[in-house]
Coordinates of C-alpha atoms and ligand atoms in Angstrom, one line a residue:
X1 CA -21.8 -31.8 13.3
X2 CA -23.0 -31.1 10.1
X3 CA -27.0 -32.4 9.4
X4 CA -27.5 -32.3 5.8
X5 CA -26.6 -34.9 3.5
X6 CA -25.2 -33.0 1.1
X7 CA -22.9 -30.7 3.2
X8 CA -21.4 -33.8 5.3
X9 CA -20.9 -35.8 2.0
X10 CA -18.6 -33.2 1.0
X11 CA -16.9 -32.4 4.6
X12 CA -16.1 -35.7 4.6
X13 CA -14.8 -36.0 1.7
X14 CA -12.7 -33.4 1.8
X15 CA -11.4 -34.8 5.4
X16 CA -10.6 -38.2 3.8
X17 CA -9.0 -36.6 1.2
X18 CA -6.6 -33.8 2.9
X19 CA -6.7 -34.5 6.5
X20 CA -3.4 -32.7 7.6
X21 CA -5.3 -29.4 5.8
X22 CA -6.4 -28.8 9.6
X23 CA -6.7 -24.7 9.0
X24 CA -9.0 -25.4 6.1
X25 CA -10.7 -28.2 7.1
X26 CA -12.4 -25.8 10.1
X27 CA -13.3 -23.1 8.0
X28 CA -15.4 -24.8 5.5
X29 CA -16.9 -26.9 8.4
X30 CA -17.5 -23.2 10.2
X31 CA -19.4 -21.8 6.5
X32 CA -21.5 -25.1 6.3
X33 CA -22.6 -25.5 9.5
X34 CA -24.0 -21.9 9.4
X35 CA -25.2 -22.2 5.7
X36 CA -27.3 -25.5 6.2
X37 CA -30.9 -23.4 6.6
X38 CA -30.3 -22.1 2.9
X39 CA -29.2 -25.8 1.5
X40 CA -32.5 -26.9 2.4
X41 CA -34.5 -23.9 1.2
X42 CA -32.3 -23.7 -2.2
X43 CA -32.2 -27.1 -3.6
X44 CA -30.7 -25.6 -6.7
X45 CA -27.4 -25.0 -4.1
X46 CA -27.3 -28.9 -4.5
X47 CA -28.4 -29.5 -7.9
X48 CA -25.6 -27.0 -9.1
X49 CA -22.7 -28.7 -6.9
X50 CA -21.8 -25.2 -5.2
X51 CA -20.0 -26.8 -2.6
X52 CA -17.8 -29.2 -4.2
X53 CA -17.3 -26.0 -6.4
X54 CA -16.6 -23.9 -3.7
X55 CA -14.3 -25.7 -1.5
X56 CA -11.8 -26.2 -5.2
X57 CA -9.6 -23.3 -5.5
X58 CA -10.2 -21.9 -9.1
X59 CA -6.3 -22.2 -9.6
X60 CA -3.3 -23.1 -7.4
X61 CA -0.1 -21.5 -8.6
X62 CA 3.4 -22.9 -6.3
X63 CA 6.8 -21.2 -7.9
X64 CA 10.3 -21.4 -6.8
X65 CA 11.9 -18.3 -5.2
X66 CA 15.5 -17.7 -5.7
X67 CA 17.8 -15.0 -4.3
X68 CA 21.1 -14.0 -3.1
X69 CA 21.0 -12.8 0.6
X70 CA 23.6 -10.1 1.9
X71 CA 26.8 -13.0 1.5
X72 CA 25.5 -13.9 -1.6
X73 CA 24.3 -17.1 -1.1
X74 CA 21.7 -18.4 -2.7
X75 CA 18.4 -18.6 -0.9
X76 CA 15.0 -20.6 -2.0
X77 CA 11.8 -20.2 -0.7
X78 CA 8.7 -21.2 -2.0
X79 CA 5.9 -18.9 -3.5
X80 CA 2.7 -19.2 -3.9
X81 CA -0.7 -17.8 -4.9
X82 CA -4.4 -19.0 -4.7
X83 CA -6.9 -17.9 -7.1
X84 CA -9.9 -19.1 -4.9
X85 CA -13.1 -18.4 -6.7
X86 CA -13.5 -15.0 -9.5
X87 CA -17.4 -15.5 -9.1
X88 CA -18.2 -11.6 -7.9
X89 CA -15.2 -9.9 -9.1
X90 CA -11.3 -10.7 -10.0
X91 CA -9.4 -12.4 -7.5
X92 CA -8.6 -10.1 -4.3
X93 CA -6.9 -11.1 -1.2
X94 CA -3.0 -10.7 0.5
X95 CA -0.1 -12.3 0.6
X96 CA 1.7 -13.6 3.5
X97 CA 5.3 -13.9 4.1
X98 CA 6.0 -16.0 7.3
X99 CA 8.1 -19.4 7.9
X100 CA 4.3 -21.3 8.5
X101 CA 3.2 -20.6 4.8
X102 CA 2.0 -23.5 3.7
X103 CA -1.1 -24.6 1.3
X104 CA -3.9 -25.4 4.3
X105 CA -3.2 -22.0 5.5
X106 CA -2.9 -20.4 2.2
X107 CA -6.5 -22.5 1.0
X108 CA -8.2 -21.5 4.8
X109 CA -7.2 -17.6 4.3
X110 CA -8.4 -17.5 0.4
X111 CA -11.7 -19.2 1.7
X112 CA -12.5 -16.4 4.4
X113 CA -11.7 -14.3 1.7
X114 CA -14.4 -15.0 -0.5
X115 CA -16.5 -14.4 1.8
X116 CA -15.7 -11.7 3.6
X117 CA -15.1 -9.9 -0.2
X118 CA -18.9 -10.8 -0.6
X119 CA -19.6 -9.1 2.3
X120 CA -18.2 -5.9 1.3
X121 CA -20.6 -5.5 -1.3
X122 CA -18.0 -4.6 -3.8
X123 CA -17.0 -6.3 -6.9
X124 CA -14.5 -8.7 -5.5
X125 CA -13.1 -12.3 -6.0
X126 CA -11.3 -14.3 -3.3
X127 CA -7.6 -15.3 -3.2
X128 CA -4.4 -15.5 -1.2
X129 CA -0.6 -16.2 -1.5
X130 CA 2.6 -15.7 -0.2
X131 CA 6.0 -17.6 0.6
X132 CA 7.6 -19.4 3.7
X133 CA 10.0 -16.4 3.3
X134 CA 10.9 -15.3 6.8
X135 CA 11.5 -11.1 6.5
X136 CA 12.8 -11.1 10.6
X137 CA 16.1 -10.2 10.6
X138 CA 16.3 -9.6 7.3
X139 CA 18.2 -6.2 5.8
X140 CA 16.3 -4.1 3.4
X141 CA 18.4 -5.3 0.4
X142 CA 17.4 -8.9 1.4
X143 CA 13.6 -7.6 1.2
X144 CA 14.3 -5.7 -1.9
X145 CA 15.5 -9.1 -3.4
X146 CA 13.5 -11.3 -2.3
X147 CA 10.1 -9.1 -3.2
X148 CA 11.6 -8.5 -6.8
X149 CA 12.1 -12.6 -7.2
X150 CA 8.6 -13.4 -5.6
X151 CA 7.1 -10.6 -8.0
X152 CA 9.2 -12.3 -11.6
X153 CA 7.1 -15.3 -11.3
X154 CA 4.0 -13.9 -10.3
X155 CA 3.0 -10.8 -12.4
X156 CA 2.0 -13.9 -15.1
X157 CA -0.4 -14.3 -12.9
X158 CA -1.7 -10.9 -11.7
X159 CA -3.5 -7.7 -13.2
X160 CA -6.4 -5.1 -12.5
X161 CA -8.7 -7.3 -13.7
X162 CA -7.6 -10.6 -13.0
X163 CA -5.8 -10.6 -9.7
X164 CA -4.7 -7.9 -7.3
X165 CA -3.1 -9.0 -4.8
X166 CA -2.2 -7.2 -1.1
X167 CA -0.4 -6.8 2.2
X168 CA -0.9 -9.5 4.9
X169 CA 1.5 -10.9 7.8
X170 CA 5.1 -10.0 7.1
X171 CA 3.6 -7.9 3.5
X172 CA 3.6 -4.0 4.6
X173 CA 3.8 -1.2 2.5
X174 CA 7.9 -1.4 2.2
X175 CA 7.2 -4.8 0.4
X176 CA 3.7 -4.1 -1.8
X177 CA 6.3 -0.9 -2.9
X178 CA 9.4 -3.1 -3.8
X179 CA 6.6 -5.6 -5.4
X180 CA 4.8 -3.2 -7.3
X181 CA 8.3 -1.5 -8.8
X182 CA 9.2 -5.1 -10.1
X183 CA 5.7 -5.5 -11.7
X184 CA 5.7 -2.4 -13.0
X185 CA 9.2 -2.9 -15.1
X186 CA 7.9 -6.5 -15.8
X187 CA 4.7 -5.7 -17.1
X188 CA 5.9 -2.2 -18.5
X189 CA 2.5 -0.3 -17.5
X190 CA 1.3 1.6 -14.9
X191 CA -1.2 -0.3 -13.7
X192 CA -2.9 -0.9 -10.1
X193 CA -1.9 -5.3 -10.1
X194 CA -1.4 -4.5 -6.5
X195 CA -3.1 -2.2 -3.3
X196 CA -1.7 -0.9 -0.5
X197 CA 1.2 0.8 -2.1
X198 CA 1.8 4.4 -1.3
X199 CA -0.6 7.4 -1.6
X200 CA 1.8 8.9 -3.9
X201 CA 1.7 6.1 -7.0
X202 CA -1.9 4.6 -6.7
X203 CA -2.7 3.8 -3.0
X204 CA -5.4 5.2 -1.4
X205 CA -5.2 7.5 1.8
X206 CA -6.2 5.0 5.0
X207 CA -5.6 1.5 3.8
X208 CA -2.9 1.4 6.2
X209 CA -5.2 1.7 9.3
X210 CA -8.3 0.6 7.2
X211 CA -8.4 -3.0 8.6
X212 CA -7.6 -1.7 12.5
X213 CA -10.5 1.3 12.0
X214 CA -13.1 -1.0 10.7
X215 CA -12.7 -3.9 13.4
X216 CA -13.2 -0.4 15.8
X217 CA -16.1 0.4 13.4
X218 CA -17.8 -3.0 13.6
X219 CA -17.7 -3.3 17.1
X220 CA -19.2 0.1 17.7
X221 CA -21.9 -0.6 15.5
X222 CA -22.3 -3.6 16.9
X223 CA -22.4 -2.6 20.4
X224 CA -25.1 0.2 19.3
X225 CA -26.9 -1.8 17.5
X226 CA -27.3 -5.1 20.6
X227 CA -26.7 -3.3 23.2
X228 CA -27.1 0.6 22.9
X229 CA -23.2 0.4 23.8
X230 CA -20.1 1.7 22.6
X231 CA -16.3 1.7 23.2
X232 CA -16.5 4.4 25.5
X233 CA -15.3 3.7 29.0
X234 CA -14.7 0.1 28.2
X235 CA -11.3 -2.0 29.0
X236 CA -9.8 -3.8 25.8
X237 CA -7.4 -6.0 25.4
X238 CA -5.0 -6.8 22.1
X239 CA -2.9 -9.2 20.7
X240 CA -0.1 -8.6 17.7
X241 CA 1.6 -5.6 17.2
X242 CA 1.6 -5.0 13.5
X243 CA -0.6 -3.1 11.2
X244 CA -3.5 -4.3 12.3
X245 CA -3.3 -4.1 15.8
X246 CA -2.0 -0.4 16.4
X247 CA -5.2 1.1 14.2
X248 CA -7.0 -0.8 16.2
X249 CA -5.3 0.8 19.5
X250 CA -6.1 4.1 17.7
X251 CA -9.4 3.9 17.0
X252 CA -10.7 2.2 20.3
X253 CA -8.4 4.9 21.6
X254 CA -10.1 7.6 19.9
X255 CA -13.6 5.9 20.7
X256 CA -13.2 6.6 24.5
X257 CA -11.8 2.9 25.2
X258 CA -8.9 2.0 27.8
X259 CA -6.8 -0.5 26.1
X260 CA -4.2 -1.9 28.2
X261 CA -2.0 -4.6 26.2
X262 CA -0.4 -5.6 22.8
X263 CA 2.0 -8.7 22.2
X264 CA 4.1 -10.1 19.8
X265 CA 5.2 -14.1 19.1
X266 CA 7.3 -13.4 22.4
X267 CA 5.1 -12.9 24.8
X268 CA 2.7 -9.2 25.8
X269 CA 2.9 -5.9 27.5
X270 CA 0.4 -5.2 30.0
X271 CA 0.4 -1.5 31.2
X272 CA -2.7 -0.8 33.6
X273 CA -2.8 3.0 32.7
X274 CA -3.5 2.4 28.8
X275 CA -1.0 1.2 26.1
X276 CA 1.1 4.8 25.0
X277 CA 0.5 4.5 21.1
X278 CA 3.4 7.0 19.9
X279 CA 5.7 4.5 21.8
X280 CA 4.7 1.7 20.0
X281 CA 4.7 3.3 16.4
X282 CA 8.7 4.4 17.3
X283 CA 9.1 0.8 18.4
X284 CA 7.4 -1.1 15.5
X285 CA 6.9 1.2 12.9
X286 CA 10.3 3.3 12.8
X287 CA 12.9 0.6 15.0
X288 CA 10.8 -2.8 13.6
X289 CA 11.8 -3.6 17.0
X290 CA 10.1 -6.1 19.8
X291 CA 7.3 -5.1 21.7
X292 CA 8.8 -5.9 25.1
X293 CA 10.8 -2.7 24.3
X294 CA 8.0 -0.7 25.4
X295 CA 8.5 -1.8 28.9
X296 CA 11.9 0.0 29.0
X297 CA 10.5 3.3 29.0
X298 CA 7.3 2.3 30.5
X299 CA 8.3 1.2 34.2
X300 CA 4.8 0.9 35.4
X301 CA 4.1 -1.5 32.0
X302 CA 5.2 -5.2 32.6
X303 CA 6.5 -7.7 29.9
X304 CA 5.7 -11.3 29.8
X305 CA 7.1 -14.1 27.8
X306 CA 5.8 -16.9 26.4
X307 CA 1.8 -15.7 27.5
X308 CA -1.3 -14.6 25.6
X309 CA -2.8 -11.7 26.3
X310 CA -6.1 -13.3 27.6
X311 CA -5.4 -13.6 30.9
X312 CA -6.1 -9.9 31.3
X313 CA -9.8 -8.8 32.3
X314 CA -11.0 -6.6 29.9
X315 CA -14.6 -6.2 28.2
X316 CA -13.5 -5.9 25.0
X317 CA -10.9 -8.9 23.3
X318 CA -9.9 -7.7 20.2
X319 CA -7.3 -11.0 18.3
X320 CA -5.5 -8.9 16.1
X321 CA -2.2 -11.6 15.4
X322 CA -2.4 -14.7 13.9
X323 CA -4.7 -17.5 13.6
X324 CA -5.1 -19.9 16.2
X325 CA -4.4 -17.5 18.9
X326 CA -7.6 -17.8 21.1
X327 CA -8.5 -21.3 21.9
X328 CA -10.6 -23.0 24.5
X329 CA -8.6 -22.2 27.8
X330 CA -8.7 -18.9 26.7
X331 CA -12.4 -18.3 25.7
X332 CA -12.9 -19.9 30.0
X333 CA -10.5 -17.1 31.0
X334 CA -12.2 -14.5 28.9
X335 CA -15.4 -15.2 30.0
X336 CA -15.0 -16.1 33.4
X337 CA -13.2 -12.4 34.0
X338 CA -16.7 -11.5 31.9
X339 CA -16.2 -10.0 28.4
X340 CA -18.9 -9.1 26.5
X341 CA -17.6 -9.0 23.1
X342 CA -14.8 -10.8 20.9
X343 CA -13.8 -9.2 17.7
X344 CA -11.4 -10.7 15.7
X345 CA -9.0 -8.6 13.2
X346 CA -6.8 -11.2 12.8
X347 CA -7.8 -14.3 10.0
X348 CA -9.2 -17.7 12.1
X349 CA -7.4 -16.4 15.2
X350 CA -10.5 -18.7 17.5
X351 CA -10.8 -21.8 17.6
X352 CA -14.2 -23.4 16.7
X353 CA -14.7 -25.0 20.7
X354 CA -13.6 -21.3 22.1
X355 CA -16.2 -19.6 19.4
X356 CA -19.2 -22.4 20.4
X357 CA -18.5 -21.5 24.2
X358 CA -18.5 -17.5 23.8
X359 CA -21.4 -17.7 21.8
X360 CA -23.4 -19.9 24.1
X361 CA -22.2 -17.6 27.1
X362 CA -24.0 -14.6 25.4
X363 CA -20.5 -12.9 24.4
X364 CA -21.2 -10.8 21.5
X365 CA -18.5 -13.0 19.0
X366 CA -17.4 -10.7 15.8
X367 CA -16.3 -13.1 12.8
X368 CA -13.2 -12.0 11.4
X369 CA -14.6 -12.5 7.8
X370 CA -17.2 -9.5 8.8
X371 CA -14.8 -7.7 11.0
X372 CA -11.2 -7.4 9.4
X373 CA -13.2 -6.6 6.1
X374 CA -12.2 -3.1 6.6
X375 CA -8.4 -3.8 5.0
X376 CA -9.9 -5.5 1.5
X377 CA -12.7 -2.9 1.1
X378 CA -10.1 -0.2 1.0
X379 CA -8.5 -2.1 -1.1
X380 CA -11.2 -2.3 -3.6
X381 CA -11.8 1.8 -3.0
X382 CA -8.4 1.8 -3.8
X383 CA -8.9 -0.1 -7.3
X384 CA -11.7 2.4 -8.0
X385 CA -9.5 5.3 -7.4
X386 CA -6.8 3.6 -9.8
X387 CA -9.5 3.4 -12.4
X388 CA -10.5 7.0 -12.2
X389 CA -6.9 8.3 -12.0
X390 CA -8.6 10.4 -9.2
X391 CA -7.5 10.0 -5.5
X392 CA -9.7 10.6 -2.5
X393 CA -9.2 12.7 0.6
X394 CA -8.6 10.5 3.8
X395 CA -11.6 11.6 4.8
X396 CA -13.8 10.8 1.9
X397 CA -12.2 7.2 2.3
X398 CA -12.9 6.9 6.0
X399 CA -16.5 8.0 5.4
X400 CA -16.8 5.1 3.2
X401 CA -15.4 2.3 5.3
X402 CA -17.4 3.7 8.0
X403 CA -20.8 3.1 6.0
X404 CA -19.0 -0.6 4.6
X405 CA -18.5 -1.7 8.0
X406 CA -21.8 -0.6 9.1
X407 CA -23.5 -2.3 6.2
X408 CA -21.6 -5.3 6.8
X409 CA -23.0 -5.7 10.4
X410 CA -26.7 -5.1 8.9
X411 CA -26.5 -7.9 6.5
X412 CA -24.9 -10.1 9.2
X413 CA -27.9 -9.4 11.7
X414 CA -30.6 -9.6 8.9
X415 CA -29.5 -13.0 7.7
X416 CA -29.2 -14.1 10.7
X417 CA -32.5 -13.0 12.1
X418 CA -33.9 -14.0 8.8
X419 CA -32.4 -18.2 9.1
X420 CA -33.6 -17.8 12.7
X421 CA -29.9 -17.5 13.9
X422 CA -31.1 -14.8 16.4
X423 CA -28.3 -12.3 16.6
X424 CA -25.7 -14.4 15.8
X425 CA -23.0 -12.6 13.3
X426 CA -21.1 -15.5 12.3
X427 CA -24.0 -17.4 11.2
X428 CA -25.3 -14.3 9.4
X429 CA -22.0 -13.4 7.8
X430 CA -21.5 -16.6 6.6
X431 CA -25.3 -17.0 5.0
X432 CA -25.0 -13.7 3.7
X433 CA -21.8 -13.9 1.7
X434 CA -22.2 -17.7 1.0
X435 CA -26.0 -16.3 -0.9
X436 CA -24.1 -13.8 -2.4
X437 CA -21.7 -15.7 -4.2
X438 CA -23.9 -18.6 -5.0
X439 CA -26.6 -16.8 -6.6
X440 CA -23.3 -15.1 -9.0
X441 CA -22.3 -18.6 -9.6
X442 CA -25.8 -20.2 -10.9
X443 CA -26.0 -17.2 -12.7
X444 CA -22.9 -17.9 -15.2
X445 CA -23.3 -21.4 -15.2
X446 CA -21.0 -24.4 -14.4
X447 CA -17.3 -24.3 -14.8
Ligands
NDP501 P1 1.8 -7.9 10.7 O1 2.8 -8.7 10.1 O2 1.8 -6.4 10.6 O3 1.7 -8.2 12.3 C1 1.5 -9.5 12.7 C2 1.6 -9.5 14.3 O4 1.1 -10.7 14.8 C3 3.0 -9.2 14.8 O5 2.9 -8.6 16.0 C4 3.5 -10.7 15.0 O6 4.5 -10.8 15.9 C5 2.2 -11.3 15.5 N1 2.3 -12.8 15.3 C6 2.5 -13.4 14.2 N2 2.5 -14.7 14.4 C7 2.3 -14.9 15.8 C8 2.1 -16.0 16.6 N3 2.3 -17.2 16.2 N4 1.8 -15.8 17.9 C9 1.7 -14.5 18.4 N5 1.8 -13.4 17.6 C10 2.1 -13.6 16.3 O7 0.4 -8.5 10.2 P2 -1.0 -7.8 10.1 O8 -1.2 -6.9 11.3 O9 -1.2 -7.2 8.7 O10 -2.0 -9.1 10.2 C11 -2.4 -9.6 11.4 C12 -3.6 -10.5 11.2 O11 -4.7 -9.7 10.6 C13 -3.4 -11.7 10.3 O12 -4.2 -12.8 10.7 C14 -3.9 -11.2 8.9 O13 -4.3 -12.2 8.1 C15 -5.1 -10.4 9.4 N6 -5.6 -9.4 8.4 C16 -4.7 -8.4 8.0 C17 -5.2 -7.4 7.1 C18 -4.4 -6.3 6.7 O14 -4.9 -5.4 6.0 N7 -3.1 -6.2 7.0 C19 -6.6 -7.5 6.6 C20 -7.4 -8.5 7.2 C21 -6.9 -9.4 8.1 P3 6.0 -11.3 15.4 O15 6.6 -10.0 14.9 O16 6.6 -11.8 16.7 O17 5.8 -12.3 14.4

């Protein structure tokens, strides 16, 4: 538990105040515990009120989404958007379109993202949003409507310099291009409100596999750096099937690595002689399909329902789905069939018992805040390219996560060395973003 006054006042607090907000509730408790070396050295952390500052969304914007499905009957969801702190840059973070939207997830995933913006080293804000919209089974005309509506309320809300929002869960570039269309006639300018759209009006060349790559990136820097490791030879396992798993399949795959599953909210594919990428793009990417389709042309691949992918051995676990996805049963599995590291693309995917137990059984543990960064920071490469009216090769792009990712392991290891945190990365991500973002805020006063 927490040891300084000041950080357990305000835990608490918050606790007494919003218990059911369980997904927020354990990622402030994750920053503070790791931040609690610079409370004491920093009194002016305290005399400031960062904290209570920090854990108050800036601005909490819920709207009403109406639209006429294929029968033309009215449909209402419920939209939202977070504007979580602006102290580094304006608002930045996705937007999520899934049936479990709800505030404590929305608050939890714009709090990682101020932090894992600070990481980046670019000039970015935090925020999420998103709508208890469900796209499954869904026709493209029901998207197209839906993403217009969503976008009529929020483009009051959203611009280049105040808040530019992206892709998330159930938000790919199909919707970030129906969005930005609607802002666009809304707003009546050209302007880049949005990133991830395509490379042909404003996007940038590898934000699509940006968030995949860098997890790869991290990890290989990572195992360099602790271990004189890499990828190569290794055995990895993955969860999710979406955008951010299959770059990660393609980059571990390029990097030497075996990896032998991928799942969906239905259950996994195991295939022992290495997951066949090209079949997974036609099932996911061009059919939107299930992944236990992969198993009908895959005999030697086997589907199960209803499973995580964790009971696999592997060396490498890579989350790549959802949050809450790797809890303490699993971390036992995991280790006992001995990984050595954990790196999470997904948002909050471990629990905080399974994260405690793979650090204190020496498994290298990648925070997702440090890990996933990749997506955001080519989102903000994206902004800059907007601003010049000058798009980058793909390779000019991937040269530049590549150095982001590896910076963003450097600062985690010094500031964790530095607090005495060893090599711990989720310790040193969280000081080094957290110092970031608090020196911004004493710097332009209180608010
Ligand atoms: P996608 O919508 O492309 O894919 C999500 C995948 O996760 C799907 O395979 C989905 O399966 C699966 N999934 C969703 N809910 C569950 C669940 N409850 N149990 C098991 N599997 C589930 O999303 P992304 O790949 O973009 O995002 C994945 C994660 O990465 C999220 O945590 C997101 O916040 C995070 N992230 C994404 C970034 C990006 O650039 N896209 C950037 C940084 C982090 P199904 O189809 O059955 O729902």
């Amino acid at each position: 538990m927490l040891k300084t006054k000041y950080a357990r006042k305000h835990y608490e607090d918050l606790a007494n105040r919003l218990p059911w907000q369980k997904e927020f509730l354990q990622s402030v408790l994750e920053v503070f515990q790791s931040i609690e070396p610079v409370l004491e050295e920093q009194p002016e952390i305290e005399q400031n009120g960062i904290l209570q500052r920090m854990i108050e969304p800036d601005r909490q914007i819920q709207f009403r989404v109406a639209w006429l499905d294929d029968a033309e009957k009215v449909q209402i969801n419920t939209g939202y958007r977070l504007e979580f702190n602006s102290a580094i840059g304006p608002y930045k973070g996705g937007l999520r379109f899934h049936p479990s939207v709800n505030q404590s997830i929305l608050k939890f995933l714009g709090f990682e993202q101020v932090f894992k913006n600070a990481l980046t080293g670019l000039w970015l804000g935090g925020g999420k949003g998103g709508s208890n919209f469900d796209p499954h089974g869904r026709s493209n005309s029901e998207i197209m409507r839906f993403c217009q509506a969503f976008m009529t309320e929020l483009y009051h809300h959203i611009g280049q310099n105040k808040d530019v929002p992206a892709g998330d869960i159930g938000v790919g570039a199909r919707e970030i291009g129906y969005m930005f269309g609607q802002y666009k006639r809304l707003a009546n300018e050209f302007t880049g409100a949005l990133t991830g759209k395509g490379v042909d009006f404003g996007g940038s060349y590898g934000r699509t596999e940006a968030t995949g790559y860098g997890l790869c990136y991290f990890v290989e820097e990572v195992l360099n750096k602790l271990h004189g490791d890499s990828f190569a030879g290794k055995t990895v396992t993955v969860s999710g099937s979406g955008n951010v798993a299959i770059f990660a399949v393609e980059k571990a795959q390029a990097l030497g690595a075996k990896v032998v599953t991928l799942s969906d909210s239905s259950g996994f594919v195991y295939d022992p002689n290495g997951i066949d990428l090209a079949e997974v793009k036609q099932i996911k990417l061009i059919r939107r399909g299930r992944i236990s389709e992969y198993v009908d042309t895959h005999p030697k691949a086997t589907y199960k329902a209803d499973a995580r992918v964790w009971e696999i051995p592997c060396d490498i676990a890579l989350p790549c789905a959802t949050q809450g996805e790797l809890e303490i049963e699993d971390a036992k599995t995991l280790i006992s069939n001995g990984v050595k590291v954990v790196g999470e693309g997904a948002n909050g995917p471990s629990s905080l018992e399974a994260i405690d137990l793979l650090r204190d059984n020496d498994v290298i543990f990648c925070p997702g805040k440090a890990a996933n960064a990749g997506g955001v920071a080519v989102s903000g490469l994206e902004m800059t390219q907007q601003s010049q009216r000058l798009p980058w090769t793909f390779n000019e792009v991937d040269e530049r996560l590549q150095r982001i990712m590896r910076e963003i392991a450097e600062r985690s290891l010094t500031a964790a060395q530095t607090y005495n945190r060893g090599n711990d990365l989720l310790d040193g991500a969280n000081i080094a973003s957290f110092k970031r973002v608090t020196g911004a805020m004493i710097a332009q006063g209180v608010y």
